[in-house]
mmCIF file of N, CA and C in Angstrom:
data_model
loop_
_atom_site.group_PDB
_atom_site.id
_atom_site.type_symbol
_atom_site.label_atom_id
_atom_site.label_comp_id
_atom_site.label_asym_id
_atom_site.label_seq_id
_atom_site.Cartn_x
_atom_site.Cartn_y
_atom_site.Cartn_z
ATOM 1 N N MET A 1 3.019 -28.348 -12.657
ATOM 2 C CA MET A 1 2.939 -28.038 -11.227
ATOM 3 C C MET A 1 1.722 -27.142 -11.019
ATOM 4 N N LYS A 2 0.861 -27.516 -10.106
ATOM 5 C CA LYS A 2 -0.356 -26.768 -9.843
ATOM 6 C C LYS A 2 -0.040 -25.561 -8.922
ATOM 7 N N LYS A 3 -0.544 -24.402 -9.320
ATOM 8 C CA LYS A 3 -0.340 -23.200 -8.555
ATOM 9 C C LYS A 3 -1.235 -23.182 -7.322
ATOM 10 N N GLN A 4 -0.701 -22.699 -6.194
ATOM 11 C CA GLN A 4 -1.504 -22.601 -4.973
ATOM 12 C C GLN A 4 -2.669 -21.634 -5.199
ATOM 13 N N GLU A 5 -3.757 -21.848 -4.441
ATOM 14 C CA GLU A 5 -4.899 -20.958 -4.504
ATOM 15 C C GLU A 5 -4.493 -19.598 -3.969
ATOM 16 N N TYR A 6 -5.019 -18.545 -4.555
ATOM 17 C CA TYR A 6 -4.683 -17.202 -4.174
ATOM 18 C C TYR A 6 -5.269 -16.814 -2.842
ATOM 19 N N THR A 7 -4.459 -16.238 -1.968
ATOM 20 C CA THR A 7 -4.896 -15.690 -0.715
ATOM 21 C C THR A 7 -4.447 -14.240 -0.650
ATOM 22 N N ALA A 8 -5.374 -13.321 -0.477
ATOM 23 C CA ALA A 8 -5.032 -11.904 -0.484
ATOM 24 C C ALA A 8 -4.062 -11.557 0.643
ATOM 25 N N MET A 9 -3.157 -10.662 0.358
ATOM 26 C CA MET A 9 -2.218 -10.124 1.338
ATOM 27 C C MET A 9 -2.627 -8.675 1.547
ATOM 28 N N ILE A 10 -3.328 -8.423 2.625
ATOM 29 C CA ILE A 10 -3.769 -7.070 2.947
ATOM 30 C C ILE A 10 -3.468 -6.848 4.417
ATOM 31 N N GLY A 11 -2.627 -5.863 4.678
ATOM 32 C CA GLY A 11 -2.274 -5.619 6.064
ATOM 33 C C GLY A 11 -1.246 -4.572 6.321
ATOM 34 N N LEU A 12 -0.860 -4.499 7.576
ATOM 35 C CA LEU A 12 0.120 -3.557 8.080
ATOM 36 C C LEU A 12 1.264 -4.324 8.714
ATOM 37 N N THR A 13 2.470 -3.778 8.595
ATOM 38 C CA THR A 13 3.621 -4.513 9.109
ATOM 39 C C THR A 13 4.731 -3.535 9.494
ATOM 40 N N THR A 14 5.570 -3.969 10.395
ATOM 41 C CA THR A 14 6.776 -3.252 10.706
ATOM 42 C C THR A 14 7.993 -3.842 9.980
ATOM 43 N N GLU A 15 7.741 -4.972 9.314
ATOM 44 C CA GLU A 15 8.783 -5.727 8.632
ATOM 45 C C GLU A 15 8.904 -5.270 7.162
ATOM 46 N N PRO A 16 10.060 -5.465 6.537
ATOM 47 C CA PRO A 16 10.201 -5.169 5.097
ATOM 48 C C PRO A 16 9.166 -5.971 4.279
ATOM 49 N N ILE A 17 8.749 -5.361 3.169
ATOM 50 C CA ILE A 17 7.718 -5.977 2.300
ATOM 51 C C ILE A 17 8.399 -6.587 1.082
ATOM 52 N N ASP A 18 8.015 -7.810 0.752
ATOM 53 C CA ASP A 18 8.568 -8.517 -0.415
ATOM 54 C C ASP A 18 7.637 -8.289 -1.606
ATOM 55 N N ALA A 19 7.875 -7.256 -2.358
ATOM 56 C CA ALA A 19 7.025 -6.922 -3.506
ATOM 57 C C ALA A 19 7.030 -8.060 -4.558
ATOM 58 N N GLY A 20 8.169 -8.641 -4.776
ATOM 59 C CA GLY A 20 8.293 -9.742 -5.740
ATOM 60 C C GLY A 20 7.377 -10.922 -5.378
ATOM 61 N N ARG A 21 7.375 -11.262 -4.132
ATOM 62 C CA ARG A 21 6.491 -12.345 -3.676
ATOM 63 C C ARG A 21 5.013 -12.019 -3.895
ATOM 64 N N MET A 22 4.659 -10.750 -3.648
ATOM 65 C CA MET A 22 3.247 -10.325 -3.830
ATOM 66 C C MET A 22 2.896 -10.386 -5.312
ATOM 67 N N ILE A 23 3.798 -9.988 -6.186
ATOM 68 C CA ILE A 23 3.525 -10.047 -7.625
ATOM 69 C C ILE A 23 3.384 -11.493 -8.096
ATOM 70 N N GLU A 24 4.270 -12.346 -7.664
ATOM 71 C CA GLU A 24 4.206 -13.732 -8.037
ATOM 72 C C GLU A 24 2.920 -14.391 -7.600
ATOM 73 N N ALA A 25 2.450 -14.028 -6.396
ATOM 74 C CA ALA A 25 1.216 -14.619 -5.852
ATOM 75 C C ALA A 25 -0.017 -14.206 -6.659
ATOM 76 N N ALA A 26 0.049 -13.048 -7.350
ATOM 77 C CA ALA A 26 -1.076 -12.554 -8.122
ATOM 78 C C ALA A 26 -1.229 -13.195 -9.488
ATOM 79 N N LYS A 27 -0.201 -13.948 -9.913
ATOM 80 C CA LYS A 27 -0.222 -14.578 -11.264
ATOM 81 C C LYS A 27 -1.123 -15.772 -11.244
ATOM 82 N N ARG A 28 -2.107 -15.737 -12.172
ATOM 83 C CA ARG A 28 -3.036 -16.854 -12.374
ATOM 84 C C ARG A 28 -3.441 -16.895 -13.839
ATOM 85 N N GLN A 29 -4.097 -17.952 -14.255
ATOM 86 C CA GLN A 29 -4.453 -18.135 -15.651
ATOM 87 C C GLN A 29 -5.400 -17.044 -16.181
ATOM 88 N N ASN A 30 -6.265 -16.498 -15.337
ATOM 89 C CA ASN A 30 -7.208 -15.486 -15.816
ATOM 90 C C ASN A 30 -6.669 -14.061 -15.733
ATOM 91 N N VAL A 31 -5.411 -13.916 -15.336
ATOM 92 C CA VAL A 31 -4.814 -12.555 -15.181
ATOM 93 C C VAL A 31 -3.907 -12.294 -16.373
ATOM 94 N N GLY A 32 -4.189 -11.137 -17.014
ATOM 95 C CA GLY A 32 -3.383 -10.729 -18.135
ATOM 96 C C GLY A 32 -2.561 -9.467 -17.838
ATOM 97 N N GLY A 33 -2.917 -8.782 -16.726
ATOM 98 C CA GLY A 33 -2.201 -7.588 -16.373
ATOM 99 C C GLY A 33 -2.075 -7.479 -14.862
ATOM 100 N N ILE A 34 -0.837 -7.269 -14.419
ATOM 101 C CA ILE A 34 -0.551 -7.045 -12.992
ATOM 102 C C ILE A 34 0.199 -5.721 -12.900
ATOM 103 N N VAL A 35 -0.346 -4.818 -12.083
ATOM 104 C CA VAL A 35 0.324 -3.527 -11.882
ATOM 105 C C VAL A 35 0.676 -3.462 -10.398
ATOM 106 N N ALA A 36 1.943 -3.109 -10.136
ATOM 107 C CA ALA A 36 2.433 -2.955 -8.779
ATOM 108 C C ALA A 36 2.864 -1.523 -8.548
ATOM 109 N N PHE A 37 2.497 -0.981 -7.425
ATOM 110 C CA PHE A 37 2.983 0.298 -6.987
ATOM 111 C C PHE A 37 3.806 0.073 -5.752
ATOM 112 N N VAL A 38 5.018 0.610 -5.755
ATOM 113 C CA VAL A 38 5.914 0.529 -4.603
ATOM 114 C C VAL A 38 6.261 1.930 -4.194
ATOM 115 N N GLY A 39 5.767 2.328 -3.026
ATOM 116 C CA GLY A 39 6.062 3.652 -2.491
ATOM 117 C C GLY A 39 7.232 3.550 -1.558
ATOM 118 N N THR A 40 8.199 4.478 -1.725
ATOM 119 C CA THR A 40 9.413 4.429 -0.930
ATOM 120 C C THR A 40 9.631 5.780 -0.227
ATOM 121 N N VAL A 41 10.473 5.748 0.792
ATOM 122 C CA VAL A 41 10.894 6.965 1.490
ATOM 123 C C VAL A 41 11.889 7.697 0.615
ATOM 124 N N ARG A 42 11.501 8.863 0.137
ATOM 125 C CA ARG A 42 12.392 9.640 -0.769
ATOM 126 C C ARG A 42 13.114 10.700 0.055
ATOM 127 N N ASP A 43 14.194 11.167 -0.516
ATOM 128 C CA ASP A 43 15.043 12.173 0.123
ATOM 129 C C ASP A 43 14.515 13.552 -0.219
ATOM 130 N N ASP A 44 13.649 14.048 0.661
ATOM 131 C CA ASP A 44 13.122 15.425 0.546
ATOM 132 C C ASP A 44 13.821 16.306 1.594
ATOM 133 N N GLY A 45 15.090 16.015 1.872
ATOM 134 C CA GLY A 45 15.783 16.746 2.905
ATOM 135 C C GLY A 45 15.520 16.158 4.279
ATOM 136 N N ILE A 46 14.976 14.926 4.296
ATOM 137 C CA ILE A 46 14.713 14.275 5.574
ATOM 138 C C ILE A 46 15.778 13.227 5.851
ATOM 139 N N GLU A 47 15.886 12.841 7.101
ATOM 140 C CA GLU A 47 16.829 11.783 7.485
ATOM 141 C C GLU A 47 16.101 10.446 7.605
ATOM 142 N N SER A 48 14.838 10.496 8.022
ATOM 143 C CA SER A 48 14.026 9.276 8.137
ATOM 144 C C SER A 48 12.576 9.709 8.235
ATOM 145 N N LEU A 49 11.703 8.699 8.156
ATOM 146 C CA LEU A 49 10.271 8.907 8.197
ATOM 147 C C LEU A 49 9.693 7.977 9.245
ATOM 148 N N GLU A 50 8.776 8.471 10.047
ATOM 149 C CA GLU A 50 8.093 7.634 11.030
ATOM 150 C C GLU A 50 6.621 7.603 10.709
ATOM 151 N N LEU A 51 6.067 6.412 10.613
ATOM 152 C CA LEU A 51 4.645 6.242 10.308
ATOM 153 C C LEU A 51 3.961 5.674 11.506
ATOM 154 N N GLU A 52 2.879 6.372 11.932
ATOM 155 C CA GLU A 52 2.031 5.894 13.022
ATOM 156 C C GLU A 52 0.707 5.497 12.409
ATOM 157 N N VAL A 53 0.048 4.510 13.055
ATOM 158 C CA VAL A 53 -1.156 3.974 12.466
ATOM 159 C C VAL A 53 -2.164 3.581 13.566
ATOM 160 N N PHE A 54 -3.409 3.740 13.295
ATOM 161 C CA PHE A 54 -4.486 3.224 14.133
ATOM 162 C C PHE A 54 -4.812 1.874 13.491
ATOM 163 N N GLU A 55 -4.175 0.824 13.981
ATOM 164 C CA GLU A 55 -4.137 -0.467 13.271
ATOM 165 C C GLU A 55 -5.511 -1.056 12.945
ATOM 166 N N GLU A 56 -6.400 -1.127 13.929
ATOM 167 C CA GLU A 56 -7.682 -1.811 13.641
ATOM 168 C C GLU A 56 -8.483 -1.050 12.587
ATOM 169 N N ALA A 57 -8.535 0.272 12.688
ATOM 170 C CA ALA A 57 -9.254 1.028 11.689
ATOM 171 C C ALA A 57 -8.591 0.950 10.337
ATOM 172 N N ALA A 58 -7.267 1.051 10.318
ATOM 173 C CA ALA A 58 -6.531 1.039 9.039
ATOM 174 C C ALA A 58 -6.704 -0.315 8.352
ATOM 175 N N GLN A 59 -6.609 -1.430 9.080
ATOM 176 C CA GLN A 59 -6.829 -2.754 8.498
ATOM 177 C C GLN A 59 -8.209 -2.853 7.867
ATOM 178 N N SER A 60 -9.189 -2.387 8.574
ATOM 179 C CA SER A 60 -10.569 -2.426 8.061
ATOM 180 C C SER A 60 -10.695 -1.558 6.797
ATOM 181 N N ASP A 61 -10.073 -0.388 6.850
ATOM 182 C CA ASP A 61 -10.128 0.521 5.691
ATOM 183 C C ASP A 61 -9.438 -0.118 4.471
ATOM 184 N N LEU A 62 -8.289 -0.741 4.674
ATOM 185 C CA LEU A 62 -7.558 -1.390 3.543
ATOM 186 C C LEU A 62 -8.412 -2.471 2.936
ATOM 187 N N LEU A 63 -9.091 -3.271 3.749
ATOM 188 C CA LEU A 63 -9.969 -4.335 3.238
ATOM 189 C C LEU A 63 -11.111 -3.705 2.416
ATOM 190 N N GLN A 64 -11.703 -2.617 2.934
ATOM 191 C CA GLN A 64 -12.786 -1.937 2.254
ATOM 192 C C GLN A 64 -12.318 -1.380 0.892
ATOM 193 N N ILE A 65 -11.149 -0.755 0.894
ATOM 194 C CA ILE A 65 -10.611 -0.187 -0.350
ATOM 195 C C ILE A 65 -10.375 -1.303 -1.374
ATOM 196 N N ALA A 66 -9.814 -2.410 -0.916
ATOM 197 C CA ALA A 66 -9.566 -3.545 -1.822
ATOM 198 C C ALA A 66 -10.868 -4.043 -2.461
ATOM 199 N N GLU A 67 -11.896 -4.154 -1.660
ATOM 200 C CA GLU A 67 -13.182 -4.631 -2.204
ATOM 201 C C GLU A 67 -13.786 -3.601 -3.175
ATOM 202 N N GLU A 68 -13.691 -2.313 -2.832
ATOM 203 C CA GLU A 68 -14.160 -1.258 -3.720
ATOM 204 C C GLU A 68 -13.468 -1.348 -5.068
ATOM 205 N N ALA A 69 -12.142 -1.475 -5.051
ATOM 206 C CA ALA A 69 -11.363 -1.523 -6.299
ATOM 207 C C ALA A 69 -11.720 -2.770 -7.098
ATOM 208 N N LYS A 70 -11.864 -3.899 -6.451
ATOM 209 C CA LYS A 70 -12.206 -5.127 -7.181
ATOM 210 C C LYS A 70 -13.554 -4.965 -7.878
ATOM 211 N N THR A 71 -14.492 -4.410 -7.178
ATOM 212 C CA THR A 71 -15.852 -4.202 -7.769
ATOM 213 C C THR A 71 -15.840 -3.157 -8.858
ATOM 214 N N LYS A 72 -15.220 -2.030 -8.595
ATOM 215 C CA LYS A 72 -15.229 -0.899 -9.544
ATOM 216 C C LYS A 72 -14.474 -1.192 -10.820
ATOM 217 N N PHE A 73 -13.352 -1.939 -10.732
ATOM 218 C CA PHE A 73 -12.490 -2.127 -11.892
ATOM 219 C C PHE A 73 -12.427 -3.591 -12.385
ATOM 220 N N GLY A 74 -13.198 -4.459 -11.771
ATOM 221 C CA GLY A 74 -13.220 -5.874 -12.182
ATOM 222 C C GLY A 74 -11.886 -6.557 -11.934
ATOM 223 N N LEU A 75 -11.215 -6.194 -10.861
ATOM 224 C CA LEU A 75 -9.913 -6.793 -10.543
ATOM 225 C C LEU A 75 -10.082 -8.228 -10.070
ATOM 226 N N SER A 76 -9.149 -9.077 -10.503
ATOM 227 C CA SER A 76 -9.117 -10.459 -10.045
ATOM 228 C C SER A 76 -8.607 -10.573 -8.627
ATOM 229 N N SER A 77 -7.622 -9.706 -8.307
ATOM 230 C CA SER A 77 -7.105 -9.699 -6.956
ATOM 231 C C SER A 77 -6.479 -8.347 -6.642
ATOM 232 N N VAL A 78 -6.416 -8.094 -5.337
ATOM 233 C CA VAL A 78 -5.785 -6.873 -4.819
ATOM 234 C C VAL A 78 -4.994 -7.281 -3.600
ATOM 235 N N ASP A 79 -3.742 -6.776 -3.549
ATOM 236 C CA ASP A 79 -2.896 -6.982 -2.391
ATOM 237 C C ASP A 79 -2.345 -5.632 -1.961
ATOM 238 N N ILE A 80 -2.413 -5.376 -0.649
ATOM 239 C CA ILE A 80 -1.923 -4.098 -0.114
ATOM 240 C C ILE A 80 -1.190 -4.395 1.199
ATOM 241 N N MET A 81 0.075 -4.031 1.210
ATOM 242 C CA MET A 81 0.817 -4.113 2.449
ATOM 243 C C MET A 81 1.441 -2.746 2.728
ATOM 244 N N HIS A 82 1.250 -2.237 3.953
ATOM 245 C CA HIS A 82 1.697 -0.914 4.331
ATOM 246 C C HIS A 82 2.548 -1.025 5.604
ATOM 247 N N ARG A 83 3.733 -0.406 5.553
ATOM 248 C CA ARG A 83 4.631 -0.392 6.696
ATOM 249 C C ARG A 83 4.207 0.709 7.667
ATOM 250 N N PHE A 84 4.685 0.528 8.914
ATOM 251 C CA PHE A 84 4.632 1.576 9.914
ATOM 252 C C PHE A 84 5.845 1.440 10.819
ATOM 253 N N GLY A 85 6.102 2.452 11.592
ATOM 254 C CA GLY A 85 7.331 2.509 12.379
ATOM 255 C C GLY A 85 8.300 3.459 11.760
ATOM 256 N N LYS A 86 9.528 3.408 12.184
ATOM 257 C CA LYS A 86 10.571 4.337 11.656
ATOM 258 C C LYS A 86 11.215 3.689 10.436
ATOM 259 N N LEU A 87 11.294 4.436 9.327
ATOM 260 C CA LEU A 87 11.846 3.952 8.068
ATOM 261 C C LEU A 87 12.985 4.885 7.595
ATOM 262 N N ALA A 88 14.004 4.267 7.052
ATOM 263 C CA ALA A 88 15.134 5.031 6.523
ATOM 264 C C ALA A 88 14.878 5.392 5.050
ATOM 265 N N LEU A 89 15.689 6.312 4.545
ATOM 266 C CA LEU A 89 15.609 6.689 3.130
ATOM 267 C C LEU A 89 15.753 5.436 2.254
ATOM 268 N N GLY A 90 14.904 5.369 1.230
ATOM 269 C CA GLY A 90 14.935 4.268 0.295
ATOM 270 C C GLY A 90 14.118 3.045 0.700
ATOM 271 N N GLU A 91 13.690 2.970 1.946
ATOM 272 C CA GLU A 91 12.886 1.823 2.371
ATOM 273 C C GLU A 91 11.482 1.878 1.769
ATOM 274 N N THR A 92 10.904 0.709 1.597
ATOM 275 C CA THR A 92 9.554 0.608 1.053
ATOM 276 C C THR A 92 8.501 0.942 2.131
ATOM 277 N N ILE A 93 7.582 1.788 1.770
ATOM 278 C CA ILE A 93 6.478 2.170 2.655
ATOM 279 C C ILE A 93 5.247 1.306 2.373
ATOM 280 N N VAL A 94 4.903 1.216 1.093
ATOM 281 C CA VAL A 94 3.675 0.512 0.717
ATOM 282 C C VAL A 94 3.882 -0.223 -0.596
ATOM 283 N N VAL A 95 3.244 -1.378 -0.707
ATOM 284 C CA VAL A 95 3.184 -2.125 -1.953
ATOM 285 C C VAL A 95 1.737 -2.454 -2.250
ATOM 286 N N ILE A 96 1.316 -2.119 -3.452
ATOM 287 C CA ILE A 96 -0.045 -2.405 -3.926
ATOM 288 C C ILE A 96 0.118 -3.243 -5.195
ATOM 289 N N VAL A 97 -0.612 -4.336 -5.270
ATOM 290 C CA VAL A 97 -0.593 -5.177 -6.463
ATOM 291 C C VAL A 97 -2.040 -5.345 -6.911
ATOM 292 N N ALA A 98 -2.347 -4.874 -8.106
ATOM 293 C CA ALA A 98 -3.704 -4.997 -8.687
ATOM 294 C C ALA A 98 -3.598 -5.889 -9.936
ATOM 295 N N ALA A 99 -4.406 -6.938 -9.965
ATOM 296 C CA ALA A 99 -4.372 -7.892 -11.071
ATOM 297 C C ALA A 99 -5.764 -7.972 -11.701
ATOM 298 N N ALA A 100 -5.770 -8.042 -13.023
ATOM 299 C CA ALA A 100 -7.022 -8.152 -13.770
ATOM 300 C C ALA A 100 -6.777 -8.871 -15.086
ATOM 301 N N ALA A 101 -7.845 -9.127 -15.784
ATOM 302 C CA ALA A 101 -7.730 -9.794 -17.083
ATOM 303 C C ALA A 101 -6.964 -8.898 -18.065
ATOM 304 N N HIS A 102 -7.118 -7.555 -17.914
ATOM 305 C CA HIS A 102 -6.510 -6.623 -18.869
ATOM 306 C C HIS A 102 -5.749 -5.521 -18.140
ATOM 307 N N ARG A 103 -4.759 -4.978 -18.780
ATOM 308 C CA ARG A 103 -3.864 -3.980 -18.119
ATOM 309 C C ARG A 103 -4.553 -2.691 -17.707
ATOM 310 N N LYS A 104 -5.491 -2.215 -18.514
ATOM 311 C CA LYS A 104 -6.138 -0.936 -18.185
ATOM 312 C C LYS A 104 -6.811 -0.968 -16.812
ATOM 313 N N GLU A 105 -7.535 -2.068 -16.539
ATOM 314 C CA GLU A 105 -8.198 -2.189 -15.265
ATOM 315 C C GLU A 105 -7.198 -2.261 -14.114
ATOM 316 N N SER A 106 -6.086 -2.948 -14.389
ATOM 317 C CA SER A 106 -5.053 -3.059 -13.368
ATOM 318 C C SER A 106 -4.437 -1.710 -13.030
ATOM 319 N N PHE A 107 -4.125 -0.911 -14.041
ATOM 320 C CA PHE A 107 -3.581 0.440 -13.837
ATOM 321 C C PHE A 107 -4.565 1.334 -13.091
ATOM 322 N N LEU A 108 -5.795 1.359 -13.565
ATOM 323 C CA LEU A 108 -6.814 2.200 -12.948
ATOM 324 C C LEU A 108 -7.084 1.776 -11.490
ATOM 325 N N GLY A 109 -7.176 0.508 -11.275
ATOM 326 C CA GLY A 109 -7.394 -0.028 -9.928
ATOM 327 C C GLY A 109 -6.264 0.316 -8.977
ATOM 328 N N CYS A 110 -5.064 0.178 -9.413
ATOM 329 C CA CYS A 110 -3.887 0.498 -8.580
ATOM 330 C C CYS A 110 -3.875 1.962 -8.195
ATOM 331 N N GLU A 111 -4.096 2.856 -9.181
ATOM 332 C CA GLU A 111 -4.155 4.265 -8.911
ATOM 333 C C GLU A 111 -5.260 4.608 -7.947
ATOM 334 N N PHE A 112 -6.424 4.023 -8.122
ATOM 335 C CA PHE A 112 -7.585 4.240 -7.231
ATOM 336 C C PHE A 112 -7.224 3.864 -5.808
ATOM 337 N N ILE A 113 -6.547 2.730 -5.642
ATOM 338 C CA ILE A 113 -6.191 2.232 -4.306
ATOM 339 C C ILE A 113 -5.274 3.194 -3.569
ATOM 340 N N ILE A 114 -4.214 3.633 -4.213
ATOM 341 C CA ILE A 114 -3.266 4.530 -3.524
ATOM 342 C C ILE A 114 -3.929 5.868 -3.213
ATOM 343 N N ASP A 115 -4.751 6.347 -4.120
ATOM 344 C CA ASP A 115 -5.459 7.615 -3.851
ATOM 345 C C ASP A 115 -6.399 7.457 -2.633
ATOM 346 N N ARG A 116 -7.106 6.350 -2.557
ATOM 347 C CA ARG A 116 -8.034 6.126 -1.438
ATOM 348 C C ARG A 116 -7.295 5.952 -0.111
ATOM 349 N N ILE A 117 -6.148 5.295 -0.134
ATOM 350 C CA ILE A 117 -5.365 5.150 1.056
ATOM 351 C C ILE A 117 -4.978 6.507 1.587
ATOM 352 N N LYS A 118 -4.507 7.357 0.690
ATOM 353 C CA LYS A 118 -4.073 8.706 1.109
ATOM 354 C C LYS A 118 -5.243 9.587 1.565
ATOM 355 N N GLU A 119 -6.466 9.294 1.075
ATOM 356 C CA GLU A 119 -7.632 10.069 1.470
ATOM 357 C C GLU A 119 -8.036 9.866 2.896
ATOM 358 N N PHE A 120 -8.106 8.634 3.362
ATOM 359 C CA PHE A 120 -8.719 8.451 4.689
ATOM 360 C C PHE A 120 -8.167 7.371 5.620
ATOM 361 N N VAL A 121 -7.218 6.574 5.162
ATOM 362 C CA VAL A 121 -6.697 5.517 6.039
ATOM 363 C C VAL A 121 -5.875 6.193 7.144
ATOM 364 N N PRO A 122 -6.130 5.856 8.433
ATOM 365 C CA PRO A 122 -5.435 6.543 9.531
ATOM 366 C C PRO A 122 -3.998 6.118 9.695
ATOM 367 N N ILE A 123 -3.170 6.604 8.784
ATOM 368 C CA ILE A 123 -1.715 6.418 8.829
ATOM 369 C C ILE A 123 -1.125 7.818 8.718
ATOM 370 N N TRP A 124 -0.273 8.158 9.733
ATOM 371 C CA TRP A 124 0.289 9.521 9.770
ATOM 372 C C TRP A 124 1.773 9.472 9.632
ATOM 373 N N LYS A 125 2.319 10.510 8.943
ATOM 374 C CA LYS A 125 3.776 10.564 8.656
ATOM 375 C C LYS A 125 4.433 11.718 9.447
ATOM 376 N N LYS A 126 5.518 11.361 10.110
ATOM 377 C CA LYS A 126 6.341 12.331 10.796
ATOM 378 C C LYS A 126 7.730 12.310 10.177
ATOM 379 N N GLU A 127 8.172 13.456 9.655
ATOM 380 C CA GLU A 127 9.485 13.565 9.072
ATOM 381 C C GLU A 127 10.535 13.886 10.129
ATOM 382 N N HIS A 128 11.636 13.185 10.111
ATOM 383 C CA HIS A 128 12.764 13.472 10.977
ATOM 384 C C HIS A 128 13.808 14.175 10.120
ATOM 385 N N ARG A 129 14.145 15.430 10.501
ATOM 386 C CA ARG A 129 15.111 16.241 9.772
ATOM 387 C C ARG A 129 16.274 16.615 10.709
ATOM 388 N N SER A 130 17.333 17.149 10.150
ATOM 389 C CA SER A 130 18.471 17.543 10.953
ATOM 390 C C SER A 130 18.107 18.649 11.925
ATOM 391 N N ASP A 131 17.083 19.434 11.600
ATOM 392 C CA ASP A 131 16.662 20.553 12.476
ATOM 393 C C ASP A 131 15.412 20.243 13.280
ATOM 394 N N GLY A 132 15.006 18.991 13.379
ATOM 395 C CA GLY A 132 13.849 18.607 14.198
ATOM 396 C C GLY A 132 12.897 17.695 13.435
ATOM 397 N N THR A 133 11.693 17.607 13.968
ATOM 398 C CA THR A 133 10.684 16.766 13.349
ATOM 399 C C THR A 133 9.444 17.567 13.045
ATOM 400 N N ARG A 134 8.660 17.031 12.078
ATOM 401 C CA ARG A 134 7.381 17.695 11.759
ATOM 402 C C ARG A 134 6.431 16.670 11.203
ATOM 403 N N TRP A 135 5.146 16.852 11.505
ATOM 404 C CA TRP A 135 4.126 15.989 10.933
ATOM 405 C C TRP A 135 3.861 16.472 9.525
ATOM 406 N N VAL A 136 3.681 15.566 8.588
ATOM 407 C CA VAL A 136 3.360 15.924 7.220
ATOM 408 C C VAL A 136 1.935 16.458 7.207
ATOM 409 N N GLU A 137 1.731 17.589 6.528
ATOM 410 C CA GLU A 137 0.407 18.238 6.457
ATOM 411 C C GLU A 137 -0.681 17.291 6.160
ATOM 412 N N GLY A 138 -1.752 17.357 6.929
ATOM 413 C CA GLY A 138 -2.921 16.522 6.648
ATOM 414 C C GLY A 138 -2.843 15.106 7.200
ATOM 415 N N HIS A 139 -1.742 14.762 7.870
ATOM 416 C CA HIS A 139 -1.562 13.420 8.385
ATOM 417 C C HIS A 139 -1.317 13.352 9.894
ATOM 418 N N ALA A 140 -1.407 14.500 10.557
ATOM 419 C CA ALA A 140 -1.118 14.503 12.008
ATOM 420 C C ALA A 140 -2.258 13.824 12.774
ATOM 421 N N PRO A 141 -1.939 13.092 13.833
ATOM 422 C CA PRO A 141 -2.987 12.442 14.633
ATOM 423 C C PRO A 141 -3.805 13.446 15.432
#
């Protein structure tokens, strides 16, 4: 059975992210290492997390980061899906899949991508707590 041609999944969504589907899509004959990062809403004394995004700028930034990572680490493919909206504890916030011929490049590329997203992509987090809400430091609009 011939595998479908790879199409990058890079974007923003309010819907749940299927990490398994993203990993499967990254498998190809020239890929020896696939690293996936799945960021989730953790219980830091919060009840939920709300993510706001400047969609056009964030989409452009995600594409730029993916291209940077592919060039810098020789990645075969990069997939990035980031949620926004109100999320409950345990829900997936972001999935990054970095694929390369070798594992080291995949690990380094994946780490580079999440670090770059946190550096400048316009996505802001607001924590909802029993005693009120607060913007997470460095992410307020």
